[in-house]
């Protein structure tokens, strides 16, 4: 009976030890994570990495000796909040930007940064620096045009080049907002933009006035040519037509305005066409 109890105790202890060893050695890697197995400070293998031969699931390690470093497999964000940047035209801009990146080499990331937060802390000042350099080459107005896309592509390439040393890949860089600071700089920019628009409007009006004078002169020349051609074809009709235009301009000028009448002799030459001769 005593031996049976001892065997039973040994069995219970064995099962308990096996359960404890299982939970200490087993670990689960979900789909959104990748893992690096580190033994005595050196990475020995990876799990669920991009392009790797292992997928998400249940894995085992040596208890106490091996350590599991979990690394995000999803796309991560890097924020830059309201940083002041000086543009090429000496405008102080408040820039709100962000970058998206992912870890492609978890072993290099663990060795260089230790964790994804370490990568984010390392990339944040780099994003700030390359964005300042790129925007410093361009004017504020250029950032409101298609040139903005070229600038952001350059920022992404430069940031990605620096991120490779941390085992990361930069997918995209975008500027959420580019504003002038409130106060004197913003008011000065508004005044300068208003002055530019007024100067542009004056130039357009001057060009329009010049074109109008040219068109009017061409029309007068064309009318004179038509009158000359008409006079050459029928001098009598031309004389009659011009007389009728003169009568209309003269007699209708003071109509309804209380102006004095024109007194002419009946045989005045001016009334020759009016008399029918």
Backbone as numpy.savetxt, mean C-alpha at the origin, in Angstrom:
# Nx Ny Nz CAx CAy CAz Cx Cy Cz
1.15 -68.72 50.76 0.31 -67.50 50.76 1.18 -66.24 50.76
2.27 -66.32 51.54 3.17 -65.17 51.63 3.83 -64.89 50.28
4.22 -65.95 49.60 4.87 -65.79 48.28 3.89 -65.23 47.25
2.64 -65.61 47.36 1.62 -65.08 46.43 1.45 -63.58 46.61
1.40 -63.14 47.88 1.28 -61.71 48.15 2.48 -60.93 47.64
3.67 -61.54 47.84 4.87 -60.84 47.36 4.87 -60.75 45.83
4.47 -61.84 45.19 4.37 -61.79 43.72 3.35 -60.75 43.26
2.27 -60.64 43.98 1.23 -59.66 43.65 1.77 -58.23 43.80
2.53 -57.99 44.87 3.13 -56.66 45.08 4.11 -56.33 43.98
4.95 -57.31 43.63 5.92 -57.08 42.57 5.21 -56.75 41.24
4.10 -57.46 41.01 3.34 -57.21 39.77 2.76 -55.80 39.77
2.20 -55.40 40.94 1.63 -54.05 41.03 2.72 -53.00 40.84
3.88 -53.20 41.50 4.98 -52.24 41.35 5.49 -52.22 39.92
5.53 -53.39 39.31 6.00 -53.45 37.92 5.08 -52.69 36.98
3.75 -52.91 37.20 2.78 -52.20 36.35 2.86 -50.69 36.58
2.97 -50.29 37.85 3.06 -48.86 38.17 4.32 -48.26 37.55
5.43 -49.00 37.64 6.68 -48.50 37.07 6.57 -48.38 35.55
5.92 -49.37 34.93 5.75 -49.33 33.47 4.88 -48.15 33.06
3.80 -47.92 33.84 2.92 -46.78 33.51 3.68 -45.47 33.66
4.44 -45.33 34.75 5.20 -44.09 34.97 6.24 -43.91 33.87
6.95 -45.01 33.52 7.96 -44.93 32.45 7.32 -44.57 31.12
6.10 -45.10 30.87 5.41 -44.79 29.62 5.09 -43.30 29.53
4.52 -42.75 30.61 4.13 -41.33 30.58 5.36 -40.41 30.56
6.47 -40.89 31.14 7.68 -40.07 31.12 8.39 -40.12 29.77
8.21 -41.20 29.03 8.91 -41.34 27.74 8.02 -41.02 26.55
6.73 -41.15 26.67 5.83 -40.91 25.54 5.50 -39.42 25.43
5.35 -38.98 24.21 4.90 -37.60 23.96 4.16 -37.58 22.62
3.23 -36.67 22.53 2.38 -36.54 21.33 2.72 -35.24 20.61
2.90 -35.34 19.30 3.16 -34.17 18.47 1.92 -33.92 17.60
1.18 -32.82 17.84 -0.01 -32.53 17.02 0.38 -32.01 15.63
-0.62 -31.85 14.77 -0.37 -31.42 13.40 0.21 -30.02 13.32
-0.17 -29.14 14.24 0.28 -27.74 14.16 1.64 -27.51 14.82
2.30 -28.59 15.26 3.60 -28.45 15.90 4.63 -29.36 15.25
5.89 -29.02 15.42 7.01 -29.89 15.09 7.91 -29.97 16.31
8.65 -31.03 16.43 9.41 -31.26 17.66 10.85 -31.60 17.33
11.73 -31.20 18.25 13.16 -31.53 18.16 13.54 -32.28 19.43
14.10 -33.47 19.28 14.54 -34.28 20.42 15.99 -33.90 20.72
16.23 -33.43 21.93 17.55 -32.96 22.34 18.09 -33.88 23.43
19.28 -34.40 23.21 19.92 -35.29 24.18 21.26 -34.68 24.59
21.39 -34.41 25.88 22.60 -33.78 26.45 22.99 -32.53 25.67
21.97 -31.73 25.32 22.22 -30.45 24.67 22.38 -30.50 23.18
22.33 -31.68 22.56 22.50 -31.81 21.12 21.24 -32.36 20.47
20.72 -31.73 19.41 19.56 -32.28 18.71 19.91 -33.61 18.04
19.09 -34.61 18.24 19.37 -35.92 17.66 18.36 -36.31 16.58
17.13 -35.78 16.63 16.16 -36.07 15.59 15.00 -35.08 15.67
14.22 -35.04 14.58 13.08 -34.13 14.50 11.82 -34.93 14.18
10.66 -34.33 14.51 9.37 -34.97 14.27 8.43 -33.97 13.62
7.76 -34.41 12.54 6.72 -33.62 11.87 7.26 -32.31 11.30
8.46 -32.34 10.77 9.04 -31.15 10.15 8.68 -31.09 8.67
8.68 -29.90 8.05 8.38 -29.80 6.62 9.40 -30.60 5.80
8.89 -31.50 4.98 9.76 -32.32 4.16 10.41 -33.47 4.90
10.08 -33.68 6.18 10.65 -34.76 6.96 9.96 -36.09 6.69
10.53 -37.18 7.24 9.98 -38.51 7.03 9.09 -38.98 8.17
8.79 -38.08 9.12 7.92 -38.43 10.24 6.75 -37.47 10.29
5.60 -38.01 10.72 4.38 -37.20 10.79 3.96 -37.01 12.23
2.87 -36.30 12.41 2.34 -36.08 13.76 1.86 -37.41 14.34
1.94 -37.52 15.67 1.51 -38.75 16.32 2.19 -38.98 17.65
2.18 -40.23 18.10 2.76 -40.62 19.39 4.21 -41.08 19.19
5.12 -40.54 20.03 6.53 -40.89 19.95 7.08 -41.10 21.36
8.29 -41.67 21.41 8.92 -41.99 22.69 10.33 -41.38 22.75
10.76 -41.12 23.96 12.10 -40.59 24.21 12.63 -41.26 25.47
13.93 -41.07 25.72 14.51 -41.58 26.95 14.17 -40.65 28.10
13.51 -41.13 29.11 13.15 -40.24 30.23 14.39 -39.59 30.84
14.23 -38.38 31.26 15.25 -37.58 31.96 16.40 -37.20 31.03
16.86 -38.13 30.19 18.01 -37.85 29.31 17.60 -36.98 28.13
16.49 -37.32 27.49 16.03 -36.59 26.30 15.05 -35.49 26.68
15.15 -34.39 25.95 14.22 -33.26 26.13 13.55 -32.96 24.79
12.26 -32.64 24.84 11.49 -32.35 23.63 11.26 -30.85 23.52
11.78 -30.26 22.45 11.55 -28.84 22.17 10.44 -28.73 21.12
9.33 -28.13 21.50 8.19 -28.00 20.58 8.28 -26.67 19.83
8.05 -26.75 18.53 8.18 -25.59 17.65 6.90 -25.45 16.85
6.40 -24.23 16.75 5.18 -23.97 15.97 5.42 -24.27 14.49
4.45 -24.96 13.89 4.51 -25.23 12.45 3.63 -24.26 11.67
2.75 -23.56 12.36 1.84 -22.62 11.71 2.55 -21.31 11.37
1.89 -20.51 10.57 2.43 -19.19 10.22 2.31 -18.27 11.42
3.39 -17.54 11.72 3.45 -16.66 12.88 3.48 -15.20 12.43
3.03 -14.31 13.31 2.99 -12.88 13.02 4.07 -12.14 13.79
4.55 -11.09 13.15 5.53 -10.20 13.77 5.01 -8.77 13.60
4.70 -8.09 14.69 4.07 -6.77 14.65 5.09 -5.66 14.87
4.89 -4.54 14.14 5.66 -3.32 14.38 4.65 -2.19 14.54
4.51 -1.67 15.75 3.43 -0.74 16.08 3.92 0.69 16.10
3.36 1.53 15.20 3.54 2.99 15.21 4.99 3.41 15.45
5.87 2.95 14.57 7.27 3.36 14.62 7.45 4.60 13.76
8.25 5.55 14.21 8.48 6.79 13.47 9.60 6.57 12.46
9.30 6.89 11.18 10.24 6.69 10.07 10.37 8.02 9.33
11.59 8.35 8.91 11.86 9.58 8.16 11.95 9.23 6.68
11.04 9.81 5.87 11.02 9.53 4.43 12.08 10.36 3.71
12.20 10.12 2.41 13.20 10.81 1.59 12.95 12.30 1.49
11.67 12.71 1.57 11.34 14.14 1.51 11.23 14.74 2.92
11.92 14.11 3.88 12.03 14.62 5.24 10.69 14.69 5.97
9.81 13.76 5.64 8.53 13.67 6.34 8.65 12.62 7.45
8.22 12.99 8.67 8.19 12.04 9.78 6.88 11.25 9.69
7.01 9.93 9.49 5.85 9.09 9.30 5.70 8.12 10.46
4.45 7.86 10.83 4.14 6.81 11.81 3.71 5.58 11.04
4.51 4.53 11.09 4.30 3.33 10.29 3.86 2.19 11.19
2.77 1.55 10.80 2.27 0.36 11.49 2.35 -0.79 10.49
3.27 -1.74 10.72 3.51 -2.83 9.77 3.51 -4.17 10.49
3.46 -5.23 9.69 3.55 -6.58 10.24 4.19 -7.49 9.20
4.79 -8.57 9.70 5.39 -9.60 8.84 4.84 -10.95 9.26
4.77 -11.88 8.32 4.35 -13.25 8.60 5.50 -14.19 8.25
5.80 -15.10 9.16 6.91 -16.02 8.94 6.56 -17.39 9.53
7.37 -18.38 9.16 7.21 -19.73 9.71 8.58 -20.35 9.89
8.64 -21.34 10.76 9.90 -22.03 11.05 10.06 -23.19 10.08
11.10 -23.15 9.28 11.37 -24.21 8.30 12.53 -25.11 8.72
13.37 -24.65 9.62 14.49 -25.44 10.11 14.47 -25.40 11.64
13.70 -26.29 12.27 13.55 -26.21 13.73 14.86 -26.46 14.48
15.75 -27.30 13.93 17.02 -27.57 14.61 17.85 -26.29 14.68
17.96 -25.57 13.55 18.71 -24.31 13.54 18.04 -23.29 14.45
16.69 -23.29 14.48 15.99 -22.35 15.34 16.29 -22.61 16.82
16.28 -23.89 17.21 16.56 -24.23 18.61 17.99 -23.86 18.97
18.92 -24.07 18.06 20.32 -23.78 18.34 20.60 -22.28 18.39
19.92 -21.50 17.54 20.23 -20.07 17.44 19.35 -19.18 18.31
18.04 -19.52 18.41 17.12 -18.66 19.14 16.49 -19.34 20.35
16.44 -20.64 20.36 15.89 -21.35 21.51 14.40 -21.61 21.42
13.63 -20.65 20.93 12.18 -20.81 20.84 11.64 -19.84 19.79
10.34 -20.00 19.48 9.73 -19.10 18.51 9.69 -17.66 19.03
9.53 -17.49 20.32 9.57 -16.14 20.88 10.95 -15.53 20.72
11.99 -16.38 20.82 13.34 -15.88 20.58 13.52 -15.43 19.15
12.93 -16.15 18.19 12.99 -15.74 16.79 12.26 -14.42 16.60
11.08 -14.29 17.21 10.31 -13.05 17.10 11.08 -11.87 17.68
11.71 -12.07 18.82 12.50 -10.99 19.43 13.70 -10.61 18.57
14.27 -11.61 17.86 15.42 -11.31 17.01 15.02 -10.61 15.71
13.85 -10.96 15.17 13.42 -10.39 13.89 12.78 -9.01 14.03
12.26 -8.69 15.19 11.57 -7.40 15.36 12.48 -6.21 15.07
13.68 -6.11 15.67 14.55 -4.97 15.33 15.03 -5.01 13.89
15.17 -6.21 13.30 15.59 -6.30 11.90 14.51 -5.74 10.99
13.24 -6.09 11.26 12.13 -5.54 10.49 12.11 -4.02 10.60
12.29 -3.52 11.80 12.32 -2.07 12.02 13.43 -1.43 11.19
14.61 -2.04 11.18 15.75 -1.47 10.48 15.57 -1.47 8.96
15.19 -2.62 8.39 15.07 -2.70 6.93 13.91 -1.84 6.43
12.85 -1.70 7.24 11.73 -0.85 6.84 12.14 0.62 6.85
12.92 1.02 7.83 13.43 2.39 7.87 14.32 2.68 6.66
15.20 1.74 6.33 16.10 1.94 5.21 15.34 2.05 3.90
14.34 1.18 3.69 13.61 1.18 2.43 12.72 2.40 2.29
12.00 2.77 3.35 11.13 3.94 3.28 11.94 5.22 3.24
13.16 5.20 3.78 14.00 6.39 3.74 14.47 6.73 2.34
14.37 5.79 1.41 14.75 6.04 0.02 13.60 6.61 -0.80
12.40 6.66 -0.24 11.22 7.07 -1.00 10.49 8.21 -0.31
9.72 8.96 -1.11 8.94 10.07 -0.57 7.62 9.55 -0.01
6.96 10.42 0.74 5.67 10.05 1.32 4.63 9.79 0.23
4.61 10.63 -0.82 3.65 10.44 -1.90 3.91 9.15 -2.65
5.19 8.74 -2.78 5.50 7.49 -3.48 4.91 6.29 -2.76
4.78 6.37 -1.43 4.22 5.26 -0.67 2.71 5.14 -0.86
2.10 6.11 -1.53 0.67 6.06 -1.81 0.40 5.56 -3.22
1.44 5.17 -3.96 1.32 4.70 -5.33 1.71 3.23 -5.41
1.82 2.74 -6.66 2.21 1.35 -6.87 3.64 1.07 -6.44
4.44 2.11 -6.26 5.82 1.92 -5.80 5.87 1.31 -4.41
4.78 1.40 -3.68 4.72 0.81 -2.34 4.93 -0.70 -2.39
4.37 -1.36 -3.42 4.55 -2.80 -3.55 6.00 -3.19 -3.76
6.74 -2.40 -4.56 8.16 -2.67 -4.77 8.95 -2.52 -3.47
8.63 -1.48 -2.71 9.32 -1.25 -1.44 9.09 -2.41 -0.47
7.84 -2.88 -0.39 7.53 -3.98 0.54 8.20 -5.28 0.09
8.31 -5.49 -1.23 9.00 -6.69 -1.72 10.47 -6.66 -1.32
11.10 -5.48 -1.40 12.49 -5.36 -0.98 12.64 -5.60 0.52
11.68 -5.09 1.29 11.72 -5.31 2.75 11.60 -6.80 3.06
10.68 -7.48 2.37 10.50 -8.92 2.61 11.77 -9.70 2.28
12.40 -9.38 1.15 13.61 -10.10 0.75 14.75 -9.88 1.75
14.92 -8.63 2.19 15.98 -8.35 3.15 15.72 -9.01 4.50
14.46 -8.97 4.94 14.12 -9.60 6.22 14.25 -11.12 6.13
13.85 -11.70 4.99 13.96 -13.14 4.83 15.42 -13.58 4.84
16.30 -12.78 4.25 17.73 -13.11 4.25 18.28 -13.18 5.67
17.82 -12.27 6.52 18.28 -12.27 7.91 17.61 -13.39 8.72
16.36 -13.72 8.37 15.62 -14.73 9.13 16.14 -16.13 8.89
16.82 -16.37 7.76 17.33 -17.71 7.46 18.30 -18.20 8.52
19.06 -17.29 9.12 20.03 -17.71 10.12 19.37 -18.18 11.41
18.06 -17.92 11.54 17.31 -18.40 12.70 16.39 -19.56 12.33
16.56 -20.12 11.13 15.73 -21.23 10.70 14.31 -20.84 10.32
14.09 -19.57 9.99 12.75 -19.08 9.66 12.69 -18.62 8.21
11.48 -18.56 7.68 11.23 -18.08 6.33 10.14 -17.00 6.40
10.44 -15.82 5.85 9.47 -14.71 5.85 8.57 -14.86 4.63
7.29 -14.93 4.86 6.32 -15.13 3.79 5.84 -13.81 3.21
5.58 -12.85 4.06 4.97 -11.60 3.58 5.27 -10.48 4.56
5.35 -9.26 4.02 5.47 -8.04 4.83 4.45 -7.04 4.29
3.65 -6.46 5.16 2.64 -5.50 4.76 2.64 -4.31 5.71
2.26 -3.15 5.17 2.09 -1.94 5.97 0.59 -1.72 6.17
0.15 -1.74 7.41 -1.27 -1.55 7.70 -1.65 -0.07 7.62
-0.75 0.81 8.05 -1.09 2.24 8.05 0.20 3.05 8.00
0.16 4.13 7.21 1.27 5.09 7.15 0.67 6.48 7.32
0.89 7.10 8.48 0.28 8.39 8.79 1.35 9.40 9.15
0.97 10.66 8.98 1.79 11.75 9.49 1.43 11.99 10.95
2.40 12.33 11.78 2.08 12.61 13.19 1.14 13.80 13.32
0.29 13.78 14.33 -0.61 14.89 14.58 0.18 16.13 14.98
-0.40 17.31 14.68 0.25 18.55 15.07 0.85 19.27 13.88
1.96 19.97 14.12 2.57 20.82 13.11 2.97 20.07 11.84
3.61 18.87 11.91 3.98 18.19 10.67 2.78 17.86 9.79
1.69 17.40 10.40 0.51 17.06 9.63 -0.11 18.30 9.00
-0.22 19.39 9.77 -0.78 20.63 9.22 0.10 21.19 8.11
1.42 21.10 8.30 2.34 21.58 7.27 2.19 20.77 5.99
2.03 19.46 6.13 1.85 18.61 4.95 0.55 18.96 4.23
-0.51 19.19 5.00 -1.79 19.56 4.39 -1.67 20.88 3.63
-0.97 21.86 4.23 -0.81 23.14 3.55 0.01 22.99 2.29
1.05 22.18 2.36 1.88 21.98 1.18 1.10 21.27 0.08
0.28 20.29 0.45 -0.55 19.61 -0.55 -1.58 20.56 -1.14
-2.15 21.44 -0.30 -3.12 22.41 -0.80 -2.47 23.40 -1.76
-1.25 23.84 -1.42 -0.52 24.75 -2.30 -0.20 24.08 -3.64
0.20 22.82 -3.59 0.51 22.09 -4.84 -0.73 21.97 -5.71
-1.88 21.69 -5.08 -3.11 21.56 -5.87 -3.52 22.90 -6.47
-3.36 23.99 -5.70 -3.69 25.31 -6.24 -2.78 25.67 -7.40
-1.48 25.35 -7.26 -0.55 25.64 -8.34 -0.90 24.82 -9.58
-1.29 23.60 -9.38 -1.69 22.75 -10.50 -2.96 23.28 -11.16
-3.92 23.76 -10.34 -5.15 24.32 -10.89 -4.87 25.60 -11.70
-3.97 26.45 -11.20 -3.61 27.65 -11.94 -2.97 27.30 -13.28
-2.12 26.29 -13.28 -1.48 25.87 -14.53 -2.52 25.38 -15.53
-3.50 24.60 -15.04 -4.55 24.09 -15.93 -5.40 25.23 -16.47
-5.74 26.20 -15.58 -6.53 27.34 -16.05 -5.77 28.16 -17.08
-4.47 28.38 -16.87 -3.66 29.14 -17.83 -3.60 28.42 -19.17
-3.44 27.12 -19.13 -3.42 26.36 -20.38 -4.77 26.43 -21.08
-5.86 26.37 -20.30 -7.18 26.46 -20.89 -7.43 27.83 -21.51
-6.99 28.89 -20.82 -7.14 30.24 -21.38 -6.34 30.40 -22.67
-5.12 29.86 -22.67 -4.32 29.94 -23.90 -4.98 29.19 -25.05
-5.47 27.99 -24.78 -6.14 27.21 -25.83 -7.40 27.94 -26.32
-8.13 28.60 -25.38 -9.34 29.33 -25.78 -9.00 30.48 -26.71
-7.92 31.22 -26.41 -7.51 32.32 -27.29 -7.11 31.81 -28.66
-6.42 30.68 -28.68 -6.01 30.11 -29.97 -7.24 29.70 -30.78
-8.20 29.02 -30.12 -9.41 28.59 -30.82 -10.22 29.78 -31.31
-10.31 30.84 -30.45 -11.07 32.03 -30.84 -10.41 32.72 -32.04
-9.10 32.82 -32.02 -8.39 33.46 -33.14 -8.57 32.65 -34.42
-8.48 31.32 -34.31 -8.68 30.49 -35.50 -10.11 30.62 -36.03
-11.08 30.72 -35.10 -12.47 30.88 -35.52 -12.69 32.23 -36.20
-12.11 33.29 -35.63 -12.24 34.61 -36.27 -11.62 34.62 -37.66
-10.48 33.98 -37.78 -9.82 33.92 -39.10 -10.67 33.13 -40.09
-11.27 32.05 -39.61 -12.12 31.24 -40.48 -13.36 32.03 -40.88
-13.96 32.79 -39.91 -15.13 33.60 -40.23 -14.79 34.69 -41.25
-13.62 35.34 -41.07 -13.21 36.38 -42.02 -13.01 35.79 -43.41
-12.45 34.56 -43.43 -12.26 33.91 -44.73 -13.59 33.61 -45.40
-14.57 33.16 -44.59 -15.90 32.86 -45.13 -16.57 34.14 -45.64
-16.45 35.24 -44.86 -17.02 36.52 -45.30 -16.37 36.97 -46.60
-15.06 36.83 -46.69 -14.36 37.27 -47.91 -14.80 36.44 -49.12
-14.98 35.14 -48.91 -15.44 34.29 -50.00 -16.86 34.67 -50.42
-17.71 34.96 -49.41 -19.09 35.36 -49.73 -19.11 36.69 -50.50
-18.26 37.64 -50.10 -18.22 38.94 -50.79 -17.76 38.77 -52.22
-16.83 37.84 -52.42 -16.34 37.62 -53.78 -17.39 36.97 -54.66
-18.29 36.17 -54.11 -19.30 35.49 -54.91 -20.50 36.39 -55.20
-20.97 37.17 -54.20 -22.15 38.02 -54.38 -21.97 39.25 -53.51
-21.42 40.30 -54.08 -21.12 41.51 -53.31 -22.39 42.17 -52.80
-23.47 42.14 -53.59 -24.70 42.77 -53.17 -25.31 42.07 -51.95
-25.34 40.75 -51.98 -25.90 40.01 -50.84 -25.04 40.20 -49.59
-23.72 40.21 -49.80 -22.83 40.39 -48.66 -23.05 41.76 -48.01
-23.21 42.82 -48.87 -23.47 44.16 -48.35 -24.80 44.20 -47.59
-25.83 43.53 -48.12 -27.13 43.48 -47.47 -27.05 42.73 -46.12
-26.35 41.59 -46.10 -26.25 40.78 -44.89 -25.52 41.54 -43.78
-24.44 42.20 -44.13 -23.69 42.95 -43.13 -24.49 44.14 -42.61
-25.31 44.77 -43.51 -26.15 45.89 -43.09 -27.21 45.42 -42.10
-27.82 44.23 -42.36 -28.83 43.70 -41.45 -28.23 43.40 -40.07
-27.00 42.87 -40.05 -26.32 42.61 -38.78 -26.07 43.92 -38.02
-25.71 44.95 -38.76 -25.45 46.25 -38.12 -26.74 46.86 -37.58
-27.85 46.77 -38.34 -29.13 47.28 -37.85 -29.56 46.57 -36.56
-29.41 45.24 -36.56 -29.80 44.47 -35.38 -28.98 44.88 -34.16
-27.69 45.05 -34.34 -26.83 45.42 -33.22 -27.12 46.83 -32.74
-27.49 47.71 -33.66 -27.70 49.12 -33.30 -29.07 49.37 -32.69
-30.13 48.90 -33.35 -31.48 49.21 -32.90 -31.92 48.37 -31.70
-31.36 47.17 -31.56 -31.75 46.32 -30.44 -30.96 46.62 -29.18
-29.93 47.43 -29.28 -29.05 47.69 -28.14 -29.78 48.40 -27.01
-30.57 49.40 -27.38 -31.23 50.18 -26.34 -32.66 49.79 -26.09
-33.13 48.70 -26.70 -34.53 48.30 -26.57 -34.83 47.85 -25.14
-35.83 48.48 -24.53 -36.25 48.10 -23.20 -35.36 48.60 -22.09
-34.37 49.46 -22.38 -33.45 49.91 -21.35 -33.60 51.42 -21.07
-34.54 52.08 -21.77 -34.76 53.50 -21.53 -33.67 54.38 -22.09
-32.88 53.90 -23.07 -31.82 54.72 -23.64 -32.39 55.64 -24.72
-31.64 56.68 -25.08 -32.10 57.67 -26.07 -32.12 57.06 -27.45
-32.97 57.61 -28.31 -33.13 57.12 -29.69 -32.05 57.72 -30.58
-31.88 57.08 -31.75 -30.91 57.55 -32.76 -31.70 58.32 -33.81
-31.29 59.54 -34.10 -31.97 60.39 -35.08 -31.07 60.50 -36.30
-31.58 60.05 -37.47 -30.84 60.10 -38.72 -31.71 60.74 -39.80
-31.07 61.33 -40.77 -31.81 61.90 -41.90 -32.34 60.76 -42.76
-33.51 60.95 -43.42 -34.08 59.87 -44.23 -33.17 59.42 -45.35
-32.37 60.32 -45.88 -31.50 59.94 -46.99 -30.09 59.58 -46.52
-29.95 59.25 -45.21 -28.63 58.88 -44.69 -28.17 57.60 -45.35
-26.88 57.56 -45.66 -26.31 56.38 -46.34 -26.43 55.12 -45.49
-26.42 55.28 -44.16 -26.51 54.13 -43.28 -27.83 53.40 -43.44
-28.91 54.12 -43.82 -30.23 53.52 -43.97 -30.51 53.10 -45.40
-29.49 53.05 -46.21 -29.69 52.72 -47.62 -30.34 51.34 -47.78
-29.80 50.31 -47.09 -30.38 48.96 -47.19 -31.73 48.91 -46.50
-31.94 49.73 -45.45 -33.20 49.76 -44.76 -34.32 50.28 -45.65
-33.97 51.23 -46.55 -34.95 51.77 -47.48 -35.18 50.86 -48.66
-34.38 49.77 -48.77 -34.60 48.82 -49.87 -33.82 49.15 -51.09
-32.81 50.02 -50.98 -32.00 50.36 -52.14 -30.54 50.16 -51.81
